[in-house]
């Protein structure tokens, strides 16, 4: 696999990891009247999906490239910190502020998923299975974006 594509894949994995950490935290610190629903059925569901997606994309990346760098905890955590620095923390924020950041973050993740799909396709690295995996992620993120949009009304 082309060097550039490996870097793009690694960055995408760290972007997913950053979102997984952010949404797990949102699950912990959400508050107010909507607490029960937000905690369990919104941020709870989202962080669990992201944990699952992370597992799947890392395994697929190793399978496609024969490189294990995608699963190195030191590489992943260091890169994820850099990504997280561009996020606004959910800690000590109101429920509305948390859902606003959540909406923007998932929209970014969806855009990144579409962009990864495009780059893999253009470089001839997109198998049918990989395409299906990414389409499944995008499908799930669109469903969560709908939920967050309704939450913000
Ligand atoms: Fe929990």
PDB file of C-alpha atoms and ligand atoms in Angstrom:
ATOM      1  CA  UNK A   1       0.000   0.000   0.000  1.00  0.00           C
ATOM      2  CA  UNK A   2       1.215   3.490  -0.882  1.00  0.00           C
ATOM      3  CA  UNK A   3       2.890   5.346   1.988  1.00  0.00           C
ATOM      4  CA  UNK A   4       0.493   8.268   1.768  1.00  0.00           C
ATOM      5  CA  UNK A   5      -2.518   5.965   2.026  1.00  0.00           C
ATOM      6  CA  UNK A   6      -1.070   4.347   5.185  1.00  0.00           C
ATOM      7  CA  UNK A   7      -0.757   7.776   6.796  1.00  0.00           C
ATOM      8  CA  UNK A   8      -4.320   8.697   5.819  1.00  0.00           C
ATOM      9  CA  UNK A   9      -5.597   5.426   7.273  1.00  0.00           C
ATOM     10  CA  UNK A  10      -3.661   5.942  10.516  1.00  0.00           C
ATOM     11  CA  UNK A  11      -4.992   9.462  10.865  1.00  0.00           C
ATOM     12  CA  UNK A  12      -8.544   8.243  10.268  1.00  0.00           C
ATOM     13  CA  UNK A  13      -8.106   5.597  12.987  1.00  0.00           C
ATOM     14  CA  UNK A  14      -6.880   8.270  15.417  1.00  0.00           C
ATOM     15  CA  UNK A  15      -9.781  10.517  14.478  1.00  0.00           C
ATOM     16  CA  UNK A  16     -12.169   7.671  15.309  1.00  0.00           C
ATOM     17  CA  UNK A  17     -10.274   7.038  18.566  1.00  0.00           C
ATOM     18  CA  UNK A  18     -10.513  10.734  19.518  1.00  0.00           C
ATOM     19  CA  UNK A  19     -14.268  10.661  18.912  1.00  0.00           C
ATOM     20  CA  UNK A  20     -14.590   7.422  20.870  1.00  0.00           C
ATOM     21  CA  UNK A  21     -12.881   9.077  23.871  1.00  0.00           C
ATOM     22  CA  UNK A  22     -14.896  12.268  23.500  1.00  0.00           C
ATOM     23  CA  UNK A  23     -18.265  10.468  23.336  1.00  0.00           C
ATOM     24  CA  UNK A  24     -17.370   8.176  26.222  1.00  0.00           C
ATOM     25  CA  UNK A  25     -16.663  11.317  28.238  1.00  0.00           C
ATOM     26  CA  UNK A  26     -19.935  12.939  27.052  1.00  0.00           C
ATOM     27  CA  UNK A  27     -21.713   9.794  28.354  1.00  0.00           C
ATOM     28  CA  UNK A  28     -20.101  10.429  31.753  1.00  0.00           C
ATOM     29  CA  UNK A  29     -20.613  14.182  32.051  1.00  0.00           C
ATOM     30  CA  UNK A  30     -23.972  14.796  30.401  1.00  0.00           C
ATOM     31  CA  UNK A  31     -26.423  16.378  32.813  1.00  0.00           C
ATOM     32  CA  UNK A  32     -29.808  18.022  33.280  1.00  0.00           C
ATOM     33  CA  UNK A  33     -33.360  16.970  32.424  1.00  0.00           C
ATOM     34  CA  UNK A  34     -32.372  14.763  29.519  1.00  0.00           C
ATOM     35  CA  UNK A  35     -29.731  12.925  31.528  1.00  0.00           C
ATOM     36  CA  UNK A  36     -31.096   9.378  31.367  1.00  0.00           C
ATOM     37  CA  UNK A  37     -31.728   9.444  27.605  1.00  0.00           C
ATOM     38  CA  UNK A  38     -28.510  11.312  26.768  1.00  0.00           C
ATOM     39  CA  UNK A  39     -26.406   9.099  29.012  1.00  0.00           C
ATOM     40  CA  UNK A  40     -27.671   5.757  27.753  1.00  0.00           C
ATOM     41  CA  UNK A  41     -29.467   6.117  24.418  1.00  0.00           C
ATOM     42  CA  UNK A  42     -27.482   8.929  22.834  1.00  0.00           C
ATOM     43  CA  UNK A  43     -23.844   9.203  23.991  1.00  0.00           C
ATOM     44  CA  UNK A  44     -23.898   5.671  25.409  1.00  0.00           C
ATOM     45  CA  UNK A  45     -24.903   4.192  22.048  1.00  0.00           C
ATOM     46  CA  UNK A  46     -22.514   6.429  20.121  1.00  0.00           C
ATOM     47  CA  UNK A  47     -19.404   5.653  22.161  1.00  0.00           C
ATOM     48  CA  UNK A  48     -20.155   1.917  22.036  1.00  0.00           C
ATOM     49  CA  UNK A  49     -20.533   2.049  18.227  1.00  0.00           C
ATOM     50  CA  UNK A  50     -17.266   3.969  17.955  1.00  0.00           C
ATOM     51  CA  UNK A  51     -15.501   1.362  20.110  1.00  0.00           C
ATOM     52  CA  UNK A  52     -16.783  -1.316  17.732  1.00  0.00           C
ATOM     53  CA  UNK A  53     -15.861   0.687  14.604  1.00  0.00           C
ATOM     54  CA  UNK A  54     -12.370   1.275  15.939  1.00  0.00           C
ATOM     55  CA  UNK A  55     -11.902  -2.455  16.464  1.00  0.00           C
ATOM     56  CA  UNK A  56     -13.099  -3.189  12.918  1.00  0.00           C
ATOM     57  CA  UNK A  57     -11.085  -0.501  11.119  1.00  0.00           C
ATOM     58  CA  UNK A  58      -7.841  -1.406  12.915  1.00  0.00           C
ATOM     59  CA  UNK A  59      -8.223  -5.082  12.043  1.00  0.00           C
ATOM     60  CA  UNK A  60      -9.077  -4.211   8.428  1.00  0.00           C
ATOM     61  CA  UNK A  61      -6.120  -1.829   8.163  1.00  0.00           C
ATOM     62  CA  UNK A  62      -3.721  -4.529   9.393  1.00  0.00           C
ATOM     63  CA  UNK A  63      -5.231  -7.030   6.969  1.00  0.00           C
ATOM     64  CA  UNK A  64      -4.974  -4.685   3.996  1.00  0.00           C
ATOM     65  CA  UNK A  65      -1.486  -3.348   4.592  1.00  0.00           C
ATOM     66  CA  UNK A  66       0.313  -6.060   6.554  1.00  0.00           C
ATOM     67  CA  UNK A  67       1.500  -3.317   8.891  1.00  0.00           C
ATOM     68  CA  UNK A  68       0.727  -3.506  12.599  1.00  0.00           C
ATOM     69  CA  UNK A  69       1.398   0.178  13.257  1.00  0.00           C
ATOM     70  CA  UNK A  70      -2.383   0.799  13.389  1.00  0.00           C
ATOM     71  CA  UNK A  71      -2.595  -1.271  16.572  1.00  0.00           C
ATOM     72  CA  UNK A  72       0.466   0.172  18.340  1.00  0.00           C
ATOM     73  CA  UNK A  73      -0.876   1.770  21.545  1.00  0.00           C
ATOM     74  CA  UNK A  74       2.009   4.271  21.719  1.00  0.00           C
ATOM     75  CA  UNK A  75       1.639   5.488  18.134  1.00  0.00           C
ATOM     76  CA  UNK A  76      -2.161   5.594  18.362  1.00  0.00           C
ATOM     77  CA  UNK A  77      -2.328   7.423  21.687  1.00  0.00           C
ATOM     78  CA  UNK A  78       0.264  10.029  20.710  1.00  0.00           C
ATOM     79  CA  UNK A  79      -1.504  10.807  17.448  1.00  0.00           C
ATOM     80  CA  UNK A  80      -4.911  10.815  19.119  1.00  0.00           C
ATOM     81  CA  UNK A  81      -3.736  13.455  21.610  1.00  0.00           C
ATOM     82  CA  UNK A  82      -2.859  15.744  18.694  1.00  0.00           C
ATOM     83  CA  UNK A  83      -6.322  15.221  17.196  1.00  0.00           C
ATOM     84  CA  UNK A  84      -8.068  15.759  20.567  1.00  0.00           C
ATOM     85  CA  UNK A  85      -6.340  19.111  21.042  1.00  0.00           C
ATOM     86  CA  UNK A  86      -8.636  20.474  18.312  1.00  0.00           C
ATOM     87  CA  UNK A  87     -11.731  19.294  20.200  1.00  0.00           C
ATOM     88  CA  UNK A  88     -13.652  21.239  22.817  1.00  0.00           C
ATOM     89  CA  UNK A  89     -13.874  19.144  26.019  1.00  0.00           C
ATOM     90  CA  UNK A  90     -17.357  18.037  27.171  1.00  0.00           C
ATOM     91  CA  UNK A  91     -16.236  18.314  30.826  1.00  0.00           C
ATOM     92  CA  UNK A  92     -17.846  21.191  32.747  1.00  0.00           C
ATOM     93  CA  UNK A  93     -20.149  22.060  29.831  1.00  0.00           C
ATOM     94  CA  UNK A  94     -23.943  22.361  29.787  1.00  0.00           C
ATOM     95  CA  UNK A  95     -26.071  19.625  28.201  1.00  0.00           C
ATOM     96  CA  UNK A  96     -26.837  21.857  25.210  1.00  0.00           C
ATOM     97  CA  UNK A  97     -23.194  22.789  24.683  1.00  0.00           C
ATOM     98  CA  UNK A  98     -22.232  19.090  24.827  1.00  0.00           C
ATOM     99  CA  UNK A  99     -24.821  18.207  22.179  1.00  0.00           C
ATOM    100  CA  UNK A 100     -23.640  21.085  19.963  1.00  0.00           C
ATOM    101  CA  UNK A 101     -20.029  19.859  20.066  1.00  0.00           C
ATOM    102  CA  UNK A 102     -21.244  16.271  19.584  1.00  0.00           C
ATOM    103  CA  UNK A 103     -23.145  17.245  16.455  1.00  0.00           C
ATOM    104  CA  UNK A 104     -20.139  19.046  14.929  1.00  0.00           C
ATOM    105  CA  UNK A 105     -17.774  16.197  15.839  1.00  0.00           C
ATOM    106  CA  UNK A 106     -19.936  13.516  14.238  1.00  0.00           C
ATOM    107  CA  UNK A 107     -20.397  15.646  11.145  1.00  0.00           C
ATOM    108  CA  UNK A 108     -16.590  15.920  10.901  1.00  0.00           C
ATOM    109  CA  UNK A 109     -16.224  12.176  11.390  1.00  0.00           C
ATOM    110  CA  UNK A 110     -18.774  11.538   8.631  1.00  0.00           C
ATOM    111  CA  UNK A 111     -16.875  13.905   6.307  1.00  0.00           C
ATOM    112  CA  UNK A 112     -13.617  12.134   7.149  1.00  0.00           C
ATOM    113  CA  UNK A 113     -15.224   8.762   6.418  1.00  0.00           C
ATOM    114  CA  UNK A 114     -16.398   9.999   3.012  1.00  0.00           C
ATOM    115  CA  UNK A 115     -12.996  11.500   2.295  1.00  0.00           C
ATOM    116  CA  UNK A 116     -11.186   8.256   3.260  1.00  0.00           C
ATOM    117  CA  UNK A 117     -13.552   6.342   0.970  1.00  0.00           C
ATOM    118  CA  UNK A 118     -12.753   8.741  -1.878  1.00  0.00           C
ATOM    119  CA  UNK A 119      -8.977   8.546  -1.355  1.00  0.00           C
ATOM    120  CA  UNK A 120      -8.957   4.740  -1.184  1.00  0.00           C
ATOM    121  CA  UNK A 121     -11.085   4.570  -4.317  1.00  0.00           C
ATOM    122  CA  UNK A 122      -8.906   7.017  -6.276  1.00  0.00           C
ATOM    123  CA  UNK A 123      -5.722   5.143  -5.367  1.00  0.00           C
ATOM    124  CA  UNK A 124      -7.196   1.749  -6.249  1.00  0.00           C
ATOM    125  CA  UNK A 125      -7.126   0.457  -2.651  1.00  0.00           C
ATOM    126  CA  UNK A 126     -10.860   0.134  -2.082  1.00  0.00           C
ATOM    127  CA  UNK A 127     -12.047  -3.476  -1.985  1.00  0.00           C
ATOM    128  CA  UNK A 128     -15.792  -4.225  -1.931  1.00  0.00           C
ATOM    129  CA  UNK A 129     -15.461  -5.307   1.694  1.00  0.00           C
ATOM    130  CA  UNK A 130     -13.630  -2.149   2.733  1.00  0.00           C
ATOM    131  CA  UNK A 131     -16.230  -0.058   0.934  1.00  0.00           C
ATOM    132  CA  UNK A 132     -19.009  -1.901   2.772  1.00  0.00           C
ATOM    133  CA  UNK A 133     -17.259  -1.351   6.114  1.00  0.00           C
ATOM    134  CA  UNK A 134     -16.947   2.407   5.527  1.00  0.00           C
ATOM    135  CA  UNK A 135     -20.509   2.650   4.178  1.00  0.00           C
ATOM    136  CA  UNK A 136     -21.709   0.956   7.370  1.00  0.00           C
ATOM    137  CA  UNK A 137     -19.855   3.552   9.466  1.00  0.00           C
ATOM    138  CA  UNK A 138     -21.315   6.414   7.405  1.00  0.00           C
ATOM    139  CA  UNK A 139     -24.815   4.952   7.680  1.00  0.00           C
ATOM    140  CA  UNK A 140     -24.488   4.787  11.464  1.00  0.00           C
ATOM    141  CA  UNK A 141     -23.073   8.337  11.732  1.00  0.00           C
ATOM    142  CA  UNK A 142     -25.918   9.733   9.644  1.00  0.00           C
ATOM    143  CA  UNK A 143     -28.413   8.080  12.016  1.00  0.00           C
ATOM    144  CA  UNK A 144     -26.646   9.627  15.025  1.00  0.00           C
ATOM    145  CA  UNK A 145     -26.511  13.031  13.328  1.00  0.00           C
ATOM    146  CA  UNK A 146     -30.300  12.858  12.970  1.00  0.00           C
ATOM    147  CA  UNK A 147     -30.632  12.083  16.696  1.00  0.00           C
ATOM    148  CA  UNK A 148     -28.334  14.940  17.717  1.00  0.00           C
ATOM    149  CA  UNK A 149     -30.122  17.348  15.383  1.00  0.00           C
ATOM    150  CA  UNK A 150     -33.454  16.502  17.044  1.00  0.00           C
ATOM    151  CA  UNK A 151     -31.810  16.842  20.468  1.00  0.00           C
ATOM    152  CA  UNK A 152     -30.734  20.386  19.549  1.00  0.00           C
ATOM    153  CA  UNK A 153     -34.237  21.602  18.536  1.00  0.00           C
TER     154      UNK A 153
HETATM  155 FE1  LIG B   1     -21.248   4.005  31.627  1.00  0.00          FE
END
